[in-house]
Short mmCIF file of C-alpha atoms and ligand atoms in Angstrom, two decimals:
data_model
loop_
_atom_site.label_atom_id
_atom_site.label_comp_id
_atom_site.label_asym_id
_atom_site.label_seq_id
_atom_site.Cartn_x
_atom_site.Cartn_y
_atom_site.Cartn_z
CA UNK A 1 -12.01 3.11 -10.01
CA UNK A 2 -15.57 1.86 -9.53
CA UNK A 3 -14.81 -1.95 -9.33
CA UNK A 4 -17.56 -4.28 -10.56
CA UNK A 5 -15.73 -7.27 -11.39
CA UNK A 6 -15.65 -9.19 -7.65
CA UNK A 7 -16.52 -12.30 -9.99
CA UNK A 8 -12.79 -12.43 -11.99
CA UNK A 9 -10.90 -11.65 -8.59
CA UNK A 10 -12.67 -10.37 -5.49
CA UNK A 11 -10.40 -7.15 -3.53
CA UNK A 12 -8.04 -8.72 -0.44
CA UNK A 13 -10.51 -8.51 2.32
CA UNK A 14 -9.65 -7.57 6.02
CA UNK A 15 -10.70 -10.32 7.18
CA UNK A 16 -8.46 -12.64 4.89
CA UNK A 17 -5.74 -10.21 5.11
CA UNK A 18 -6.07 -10.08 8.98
CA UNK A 19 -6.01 -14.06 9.22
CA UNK A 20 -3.23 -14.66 6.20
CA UNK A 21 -0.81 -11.33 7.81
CA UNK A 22 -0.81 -13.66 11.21
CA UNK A 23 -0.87 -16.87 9.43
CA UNK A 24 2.97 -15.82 7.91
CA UNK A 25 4.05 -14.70 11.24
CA UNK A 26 3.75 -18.68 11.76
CA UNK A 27 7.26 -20.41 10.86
CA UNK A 28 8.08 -23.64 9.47
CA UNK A 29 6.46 -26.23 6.40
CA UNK A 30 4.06 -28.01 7.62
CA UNK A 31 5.11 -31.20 6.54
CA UNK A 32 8.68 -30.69 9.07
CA UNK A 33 8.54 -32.46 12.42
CA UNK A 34 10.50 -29.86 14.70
CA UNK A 35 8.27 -27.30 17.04
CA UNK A 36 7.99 -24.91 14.21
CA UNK A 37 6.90 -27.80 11.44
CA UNK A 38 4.01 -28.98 13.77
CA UNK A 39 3.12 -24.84 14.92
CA UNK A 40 2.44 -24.54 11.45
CA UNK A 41 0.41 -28.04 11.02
CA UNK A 42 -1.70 -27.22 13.39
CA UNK A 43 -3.01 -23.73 12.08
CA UNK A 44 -3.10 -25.19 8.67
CA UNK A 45 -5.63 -28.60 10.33
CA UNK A 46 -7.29 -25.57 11.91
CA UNK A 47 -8.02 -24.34 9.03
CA UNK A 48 -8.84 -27.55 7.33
CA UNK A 49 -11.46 -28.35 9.79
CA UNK A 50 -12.98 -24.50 9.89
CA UNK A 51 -13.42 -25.47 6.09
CA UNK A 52 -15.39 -29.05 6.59
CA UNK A 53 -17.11 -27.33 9.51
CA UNK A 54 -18.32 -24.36 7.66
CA UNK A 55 -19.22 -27.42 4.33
CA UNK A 56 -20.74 -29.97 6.25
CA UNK A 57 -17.64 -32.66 5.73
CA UNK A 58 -14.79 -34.57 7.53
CA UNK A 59 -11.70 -32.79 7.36
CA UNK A 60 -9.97 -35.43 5.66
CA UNK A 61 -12.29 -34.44 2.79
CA UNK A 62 -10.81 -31.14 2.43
CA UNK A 63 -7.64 -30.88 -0.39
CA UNK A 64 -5.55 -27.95 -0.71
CA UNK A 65 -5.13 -26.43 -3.95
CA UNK A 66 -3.82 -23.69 -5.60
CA UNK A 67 -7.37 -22.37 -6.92
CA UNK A 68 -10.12 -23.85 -8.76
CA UNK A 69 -8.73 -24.76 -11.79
CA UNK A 70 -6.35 -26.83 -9.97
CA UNK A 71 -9.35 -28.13 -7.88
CA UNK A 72 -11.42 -29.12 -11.47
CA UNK A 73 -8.67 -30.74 -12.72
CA UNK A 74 -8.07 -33.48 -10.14
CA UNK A 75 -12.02 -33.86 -9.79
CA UNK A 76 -11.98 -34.59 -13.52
CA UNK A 77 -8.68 -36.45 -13.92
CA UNK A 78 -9.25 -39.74 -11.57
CA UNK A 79 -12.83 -40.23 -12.15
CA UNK A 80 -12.00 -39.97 -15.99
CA UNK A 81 -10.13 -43.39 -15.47
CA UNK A 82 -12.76 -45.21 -14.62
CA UNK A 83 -15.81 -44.16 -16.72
CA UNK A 84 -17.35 -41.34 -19.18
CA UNK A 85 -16.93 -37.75 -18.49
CA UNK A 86 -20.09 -36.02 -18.47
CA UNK A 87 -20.34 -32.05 -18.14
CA UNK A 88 -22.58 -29.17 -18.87
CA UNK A 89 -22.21 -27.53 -21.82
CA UNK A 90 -21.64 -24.20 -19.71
CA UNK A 91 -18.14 -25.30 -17.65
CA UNK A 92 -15.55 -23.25 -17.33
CA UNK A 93 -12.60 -24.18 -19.45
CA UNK A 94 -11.14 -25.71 -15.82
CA UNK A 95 -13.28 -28.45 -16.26
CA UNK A 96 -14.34 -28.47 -20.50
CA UNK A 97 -10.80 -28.87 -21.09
CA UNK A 98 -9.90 -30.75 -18.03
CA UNK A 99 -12.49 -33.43 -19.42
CA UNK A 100 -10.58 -32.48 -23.06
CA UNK A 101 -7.53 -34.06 -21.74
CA UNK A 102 -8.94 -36.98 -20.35
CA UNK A 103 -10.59 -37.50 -23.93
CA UNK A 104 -7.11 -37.33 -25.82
CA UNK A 105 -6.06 -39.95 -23.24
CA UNK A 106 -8.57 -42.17 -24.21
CA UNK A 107 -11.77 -41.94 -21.75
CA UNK A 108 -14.68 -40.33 -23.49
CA UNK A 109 -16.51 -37.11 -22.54
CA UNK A 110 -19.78 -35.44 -23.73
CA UNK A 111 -20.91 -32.12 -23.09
CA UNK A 112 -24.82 -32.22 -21.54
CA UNK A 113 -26.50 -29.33 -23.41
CA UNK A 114 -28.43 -26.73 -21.45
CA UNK A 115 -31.87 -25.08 -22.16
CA UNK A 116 -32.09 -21.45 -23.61
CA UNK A 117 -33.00 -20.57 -19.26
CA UNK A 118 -29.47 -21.69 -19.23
CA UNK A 119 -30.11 -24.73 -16.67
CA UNK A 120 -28.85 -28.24 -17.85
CA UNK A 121 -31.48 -29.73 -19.73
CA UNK A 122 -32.48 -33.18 -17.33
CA UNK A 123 -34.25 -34.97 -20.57
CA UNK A 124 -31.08 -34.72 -21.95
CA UNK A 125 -29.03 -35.84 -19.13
CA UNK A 126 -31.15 -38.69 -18.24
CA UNK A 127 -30.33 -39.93 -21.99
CA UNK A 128 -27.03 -39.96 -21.97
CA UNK A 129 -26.93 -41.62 -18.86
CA UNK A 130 -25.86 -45.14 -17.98
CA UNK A 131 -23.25 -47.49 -16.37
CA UNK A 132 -20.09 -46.43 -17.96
CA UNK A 133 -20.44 -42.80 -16.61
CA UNK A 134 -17.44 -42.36 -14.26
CA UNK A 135 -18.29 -38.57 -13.46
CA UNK A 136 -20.69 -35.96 -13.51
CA UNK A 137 -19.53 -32.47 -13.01
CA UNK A 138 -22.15 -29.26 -13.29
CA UNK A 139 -21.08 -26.16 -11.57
CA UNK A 140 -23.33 -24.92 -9.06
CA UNK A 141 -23.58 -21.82 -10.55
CA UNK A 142 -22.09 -19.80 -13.79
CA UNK A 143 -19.59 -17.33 -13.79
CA UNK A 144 -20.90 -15.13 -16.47
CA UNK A 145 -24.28 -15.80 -15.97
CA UNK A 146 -24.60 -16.03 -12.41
CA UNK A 147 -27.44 -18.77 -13.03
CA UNK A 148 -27.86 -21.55 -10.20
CA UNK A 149 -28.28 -25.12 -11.59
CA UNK A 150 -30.65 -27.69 -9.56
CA UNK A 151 -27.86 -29.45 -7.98
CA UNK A 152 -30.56 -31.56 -6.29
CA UNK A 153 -32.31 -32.76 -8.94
CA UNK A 154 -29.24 -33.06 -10.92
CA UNK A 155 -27.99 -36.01 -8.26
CA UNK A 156 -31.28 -37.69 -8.54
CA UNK A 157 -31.35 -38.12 -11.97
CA UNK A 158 -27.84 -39.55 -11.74
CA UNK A 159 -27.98 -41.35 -9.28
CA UNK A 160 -30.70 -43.62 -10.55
CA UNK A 161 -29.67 -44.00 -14.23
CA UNK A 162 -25.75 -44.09 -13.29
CA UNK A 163 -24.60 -45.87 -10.20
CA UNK A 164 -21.24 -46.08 -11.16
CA UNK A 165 -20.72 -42.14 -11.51
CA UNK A 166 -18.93 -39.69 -9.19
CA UNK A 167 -20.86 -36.07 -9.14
CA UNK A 168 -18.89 -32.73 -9.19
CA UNK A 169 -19.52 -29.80 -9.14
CA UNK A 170 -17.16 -26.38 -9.84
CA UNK A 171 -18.49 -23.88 -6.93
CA UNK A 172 -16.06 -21.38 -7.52
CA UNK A 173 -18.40 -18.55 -8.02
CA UNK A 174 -21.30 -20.10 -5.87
CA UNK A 175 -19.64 -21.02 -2.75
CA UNK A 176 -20.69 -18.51 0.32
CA UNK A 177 -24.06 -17.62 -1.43
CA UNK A 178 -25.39 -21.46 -1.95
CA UNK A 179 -25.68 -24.32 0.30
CA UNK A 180 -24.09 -27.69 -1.82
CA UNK A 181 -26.19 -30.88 -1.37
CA UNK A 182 -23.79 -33.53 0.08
CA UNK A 183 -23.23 -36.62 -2.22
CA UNK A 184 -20.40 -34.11 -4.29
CA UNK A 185 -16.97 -33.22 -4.77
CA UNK A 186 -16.58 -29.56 -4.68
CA UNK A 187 -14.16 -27.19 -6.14
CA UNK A 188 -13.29 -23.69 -4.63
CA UNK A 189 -11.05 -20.74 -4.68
CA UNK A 190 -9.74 -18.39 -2.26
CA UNK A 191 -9.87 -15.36 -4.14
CA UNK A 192 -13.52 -15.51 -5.46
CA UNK A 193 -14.13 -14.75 -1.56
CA UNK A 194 -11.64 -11.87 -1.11
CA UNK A 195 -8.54 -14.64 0.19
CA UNK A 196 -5.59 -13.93 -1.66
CA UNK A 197 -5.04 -15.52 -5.69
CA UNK A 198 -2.79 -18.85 -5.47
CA UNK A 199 -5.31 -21.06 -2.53
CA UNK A 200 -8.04 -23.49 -3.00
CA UNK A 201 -9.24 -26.53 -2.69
CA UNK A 202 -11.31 -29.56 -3.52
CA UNK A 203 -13.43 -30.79 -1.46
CA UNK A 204 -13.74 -34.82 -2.20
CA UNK A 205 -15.09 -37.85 -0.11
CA UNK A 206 -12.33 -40.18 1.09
CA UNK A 207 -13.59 -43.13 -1.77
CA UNK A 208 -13.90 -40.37 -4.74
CA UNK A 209 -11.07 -42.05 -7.03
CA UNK A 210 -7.78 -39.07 -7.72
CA UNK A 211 -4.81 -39.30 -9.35
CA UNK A 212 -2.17 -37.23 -8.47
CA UNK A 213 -1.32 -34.41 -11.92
CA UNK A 214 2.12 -33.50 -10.86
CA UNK A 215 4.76 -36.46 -8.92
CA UNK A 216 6.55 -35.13 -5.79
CA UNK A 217 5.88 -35.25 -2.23
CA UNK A 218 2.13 -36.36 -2.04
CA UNK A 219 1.90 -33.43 1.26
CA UNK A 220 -1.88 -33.55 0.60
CA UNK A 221 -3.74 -37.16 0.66
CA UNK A 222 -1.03 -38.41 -1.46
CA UNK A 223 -2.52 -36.57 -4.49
CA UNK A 224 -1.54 -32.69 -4.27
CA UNK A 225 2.39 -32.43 -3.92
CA UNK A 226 4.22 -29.52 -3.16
CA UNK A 227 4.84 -27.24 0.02
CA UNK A 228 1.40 -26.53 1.47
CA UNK A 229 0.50 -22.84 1.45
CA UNK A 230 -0.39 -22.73 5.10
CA UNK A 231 -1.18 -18.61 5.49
CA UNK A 232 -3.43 -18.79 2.18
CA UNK A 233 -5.23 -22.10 3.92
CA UNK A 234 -6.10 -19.80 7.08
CA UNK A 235 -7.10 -17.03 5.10
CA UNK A 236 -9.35 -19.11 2.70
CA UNK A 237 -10.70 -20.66 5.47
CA UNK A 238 -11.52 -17.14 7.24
CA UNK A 239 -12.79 -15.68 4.20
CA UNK A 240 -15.48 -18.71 3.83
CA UNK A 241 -16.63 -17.92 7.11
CA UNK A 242 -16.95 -14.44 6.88
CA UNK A 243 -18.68 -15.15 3.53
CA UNK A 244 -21.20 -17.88 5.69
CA UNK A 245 -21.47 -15.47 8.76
CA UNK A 246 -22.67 -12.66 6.27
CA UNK A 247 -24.81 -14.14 3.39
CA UNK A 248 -27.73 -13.55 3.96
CA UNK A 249 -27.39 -9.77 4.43
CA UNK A 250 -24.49 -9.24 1.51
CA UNK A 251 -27.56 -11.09 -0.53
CA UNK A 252 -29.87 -8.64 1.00
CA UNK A 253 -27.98 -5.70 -0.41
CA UNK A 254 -26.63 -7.28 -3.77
CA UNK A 255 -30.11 -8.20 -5.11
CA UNK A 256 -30.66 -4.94 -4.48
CA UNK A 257 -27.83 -4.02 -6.63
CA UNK A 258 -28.66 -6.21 -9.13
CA UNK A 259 -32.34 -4.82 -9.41
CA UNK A 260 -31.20 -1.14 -10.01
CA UNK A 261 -28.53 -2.45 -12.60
CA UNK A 262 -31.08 -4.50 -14.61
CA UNK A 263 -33.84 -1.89 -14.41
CA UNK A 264 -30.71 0.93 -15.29
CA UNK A 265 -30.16 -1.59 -18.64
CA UNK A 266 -33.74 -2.56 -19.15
CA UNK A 267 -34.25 1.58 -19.75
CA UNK A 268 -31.68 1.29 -22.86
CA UNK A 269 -32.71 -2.13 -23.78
CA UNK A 270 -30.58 -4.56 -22.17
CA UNK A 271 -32.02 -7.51 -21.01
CA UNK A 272 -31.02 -10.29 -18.86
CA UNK A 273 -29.85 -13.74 -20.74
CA UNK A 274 -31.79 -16.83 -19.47
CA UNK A 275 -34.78 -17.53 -17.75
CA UNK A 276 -36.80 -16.89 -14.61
CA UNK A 277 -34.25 -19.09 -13.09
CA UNK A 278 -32.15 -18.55 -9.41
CA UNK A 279 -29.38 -16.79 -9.72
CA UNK A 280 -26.23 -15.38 -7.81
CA UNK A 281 -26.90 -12.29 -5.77
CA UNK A 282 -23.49 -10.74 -6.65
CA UNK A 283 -23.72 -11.21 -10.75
CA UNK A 284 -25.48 -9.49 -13.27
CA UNK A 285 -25.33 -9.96 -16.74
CA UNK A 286 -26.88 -8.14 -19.46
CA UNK A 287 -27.15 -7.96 -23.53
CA UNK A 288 -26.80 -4.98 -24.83
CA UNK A 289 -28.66 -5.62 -28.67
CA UNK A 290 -27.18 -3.55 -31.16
CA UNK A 291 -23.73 -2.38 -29.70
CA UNK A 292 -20.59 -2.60 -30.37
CA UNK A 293 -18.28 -4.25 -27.51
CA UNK A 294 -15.40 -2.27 -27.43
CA UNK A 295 -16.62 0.62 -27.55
CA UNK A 296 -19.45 0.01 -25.04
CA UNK A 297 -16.09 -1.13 -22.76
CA UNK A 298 -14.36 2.28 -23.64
CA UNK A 299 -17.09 3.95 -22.79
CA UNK A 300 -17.73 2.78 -18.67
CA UNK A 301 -14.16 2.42 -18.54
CA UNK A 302 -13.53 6.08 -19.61
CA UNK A 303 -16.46 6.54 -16.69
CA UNK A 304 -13.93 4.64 -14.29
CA UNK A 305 -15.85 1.61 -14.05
CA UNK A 306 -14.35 -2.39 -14.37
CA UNK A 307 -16.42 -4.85 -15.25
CA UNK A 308 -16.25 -8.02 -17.09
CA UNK A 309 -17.48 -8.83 -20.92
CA UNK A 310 -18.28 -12.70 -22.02
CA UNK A 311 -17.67 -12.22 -25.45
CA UNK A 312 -13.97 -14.04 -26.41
CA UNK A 313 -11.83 -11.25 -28.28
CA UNK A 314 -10.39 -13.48 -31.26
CA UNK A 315 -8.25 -12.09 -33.90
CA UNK A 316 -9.65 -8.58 -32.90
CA UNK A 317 -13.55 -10.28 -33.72
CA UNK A 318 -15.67 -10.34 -30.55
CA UNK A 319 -17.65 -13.69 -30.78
CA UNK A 320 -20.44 -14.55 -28.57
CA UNK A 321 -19.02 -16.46 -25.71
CA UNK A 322 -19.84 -19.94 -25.46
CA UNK A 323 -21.76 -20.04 -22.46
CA UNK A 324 -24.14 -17.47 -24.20
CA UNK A 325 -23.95 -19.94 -27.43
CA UNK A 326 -24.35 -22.64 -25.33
CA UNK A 327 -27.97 -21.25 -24.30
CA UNK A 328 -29.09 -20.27 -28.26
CA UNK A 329 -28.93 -16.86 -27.18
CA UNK A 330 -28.79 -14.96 -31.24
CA UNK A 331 -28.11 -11.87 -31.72
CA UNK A 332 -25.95 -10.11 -34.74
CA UNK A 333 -23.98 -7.20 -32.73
CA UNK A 334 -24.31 -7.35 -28.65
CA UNK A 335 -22.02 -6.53 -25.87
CA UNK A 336 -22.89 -9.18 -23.13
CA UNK A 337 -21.30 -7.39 -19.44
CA UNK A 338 -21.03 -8.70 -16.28
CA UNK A 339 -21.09 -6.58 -13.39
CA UNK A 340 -20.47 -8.02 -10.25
CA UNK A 341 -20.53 -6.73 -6.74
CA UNK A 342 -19.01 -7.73 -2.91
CA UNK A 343 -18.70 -6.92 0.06
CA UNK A 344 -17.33 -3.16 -0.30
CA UNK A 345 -19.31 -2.26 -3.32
CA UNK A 346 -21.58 1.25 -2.42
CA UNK A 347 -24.54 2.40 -3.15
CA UNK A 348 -22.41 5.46 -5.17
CA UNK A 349 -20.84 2.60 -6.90
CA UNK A 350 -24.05 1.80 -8.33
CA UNK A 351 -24.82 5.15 -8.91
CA UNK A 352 -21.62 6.19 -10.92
CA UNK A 353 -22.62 2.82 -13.08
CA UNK A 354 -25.91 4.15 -13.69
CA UNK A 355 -25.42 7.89 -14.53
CA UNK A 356 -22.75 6.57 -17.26
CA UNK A 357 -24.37 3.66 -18.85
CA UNK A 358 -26.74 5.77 -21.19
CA UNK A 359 -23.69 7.71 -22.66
CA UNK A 360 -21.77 4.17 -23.06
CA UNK A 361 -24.68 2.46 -24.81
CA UNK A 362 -25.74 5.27 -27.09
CA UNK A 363 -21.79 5.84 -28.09
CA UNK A 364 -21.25 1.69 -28.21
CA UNK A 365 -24.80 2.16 -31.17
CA UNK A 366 -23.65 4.26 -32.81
CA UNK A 367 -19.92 2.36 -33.14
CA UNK A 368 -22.07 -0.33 -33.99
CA UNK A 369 -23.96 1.12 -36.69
CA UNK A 370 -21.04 2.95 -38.47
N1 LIG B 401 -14.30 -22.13 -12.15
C1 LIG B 401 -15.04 -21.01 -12.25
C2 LIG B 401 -16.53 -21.13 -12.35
C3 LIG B 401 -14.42 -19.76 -12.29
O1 LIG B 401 -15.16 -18.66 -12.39
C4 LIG B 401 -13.00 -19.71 -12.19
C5 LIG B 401 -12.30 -18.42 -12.27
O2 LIG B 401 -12.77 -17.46 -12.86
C6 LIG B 401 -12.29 -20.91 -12.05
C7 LIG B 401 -12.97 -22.09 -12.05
C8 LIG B 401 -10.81 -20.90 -11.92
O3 LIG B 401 -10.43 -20.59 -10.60
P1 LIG B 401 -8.96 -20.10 -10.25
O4 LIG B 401 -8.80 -18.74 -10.82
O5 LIG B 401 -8.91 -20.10 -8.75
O6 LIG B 401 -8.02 -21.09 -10.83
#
């Protein structure tokens, strides 16, 4: 199996493994006061302050989670008492429908639109600006995409038309390959980074305003409860450093992954949604014009090869996803695919995805035109 889809689950890496296999060996709940209860404290602070180190924040900023979505939904939730929910038209559904809830409960929310480059349009931001906003939340970059939104400019903006708003952002598939201005809350996920599935954590000053979603013990700042997972803490912790220690040259080789994929598509028409805009070394995404999804997803998976497709599979209708929608991107019959690469993705990977994406296409054109 040629696996190209790092961006919906990333393989256990030996690093994690390494850290999370010695992290277990480690007895006791953290929250128990005997020998044991306090051995395991201190790996899990450990790992807590590894985490601000590596992020530039106190440790007391760092929340344990179970993943992202968990992570979104506390950054939305408290905020959401206080103010508006603003968020970019592009979320994932962690956050859209995390703001969705806090609508039904009676706080409003608005979706900021984004240009057809697939950044969040700051005209339109600025507008819907003012004093009631309680949050802001943009993710730093787009998991289908792979497009990197202006954080910067983003907090400027806000920060002069809204003083009363809290900024968030979901950096789930962003975080090891871009450097988050300070000033947000920050959602990640172990096993985007190759930690195992089931740890994250959000990353929120000491004054950013949470509400707890489930009751129970309060183990983490009084607003996570349950039994803190202590070996996925160590290993999310040691697969963010790897990540830091080797971004620049994972980049290095992932662009270069990237290039050959696009230019591979480009040869059979594909092209590249969005912009000239920044985007994640590890992600590619591509239209295919004229094809018909599941048989352009039969086809590289009869070649051996995973990846991810955007499109929403609905009642056995493919629809354009809404990210894609989201950005005005029209087209009658497309596959959109996302291939995405990490840290033990080969040059012969990249090969195999090559040699077999002519056959896919032309079969996936013809299912299309039948
Ligand atoms: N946010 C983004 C941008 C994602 O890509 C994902 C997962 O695909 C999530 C949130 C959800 O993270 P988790 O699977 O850790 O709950």
């Amino acid at each position: 199996m040629i696996y190209l889809d790092y961006a919906a689950t990333a393989p256990l890496s030996d690093v994690a493994r390494t850290a999370w296999l010695e992290a277990t060996q480690v007895r006791g709940n953290a929250s128990a006061i005997h020998s044991a209860g306090r051995a395991s404290r201190s790996i899990l602070e450990d790992a807590r302050e590894k985490i601000a180190g590596l992020l530039g924040v106190d440790s007391a900023e760092v929340i344990f989670t179970s993943g992202g979505t968990e992570a979104d939904n506390l950054a939305i939730a408290g905020p959401a008492t206080k103010g508006r929910v603003l968020y970019s038209a592009i979320e994932h559904p962690a956050v859209r429908e995390a703001a969705e809830i806090a609508a039904k409960a009676g706080s409003r929310a608005g979706a900021i639109p984004v240009t057809p480059d697939g950044v969040v349009d700051l005209g339109a931001l600025r507008e819907m600006l003012d004093e009631s906003v309680g949050v802001v939340s943009v993710m730093a970059a787009n998991n289908e995409t792979g497009i990197i939104q202006s954080l910067e400019e983003i907090k400027e903006v806000v920060t002069e038309r809204a003083p009363n708003a809290r900024l968030h952002t979901d950096a789930v598939q962003a975080i090891g390959s871009v450097t988050i201005p300070g000033g947000f809350a920050i959602s990640i996920s172990g096993h985007k980074l190759g930690a195992p599935v089931g740890i994250g954590a959000l990353i929120a000053s000491r004054d950013y305003p949470l509400v707890p979603l489930e009751g129970g013990g309060g183990q983490e700042r009084k607003v996570r409860s349950g039994t803190i997972n202590v070996a996925g803490a160590v290993a999310l912790a040691a697969a963010l450093e790897d990540a830091s220690e080797h971004r620049a040259e994972r980049a290095e080789f992932q662009t270069s992954f990237s290039n050959q994929i696009v230019e591979a598509s480009g040869a059979l028409d594909g092209y590249v949604s969005g912009g000239d805009v920044p985007r994640l070394p590890h992600m590619t995404h591509v239209i295919f014009p004229g094809t018909d999804p599941e048989a352009l997803l039969l086809g590289l998976d009869m070649a051996g090869i995973a990846c991810s497709t955007g499109s929403a599979c609905s009642a056995g209708v493919y629809r354009p996803s809404a990210v894609l929608e989201a950005m005005g991107v029209e087209e009658d019959t497309y596959t959109a695919l996302r291939f995405s690469t990490g840290e033990y993705t080969t040059q012969s990977d990249i090969d195999a995805l090559v040699a077999a994406l002519p056959g896919a296409v032309s079969m996936a054109r013809k299912a299309a035109r039948a």
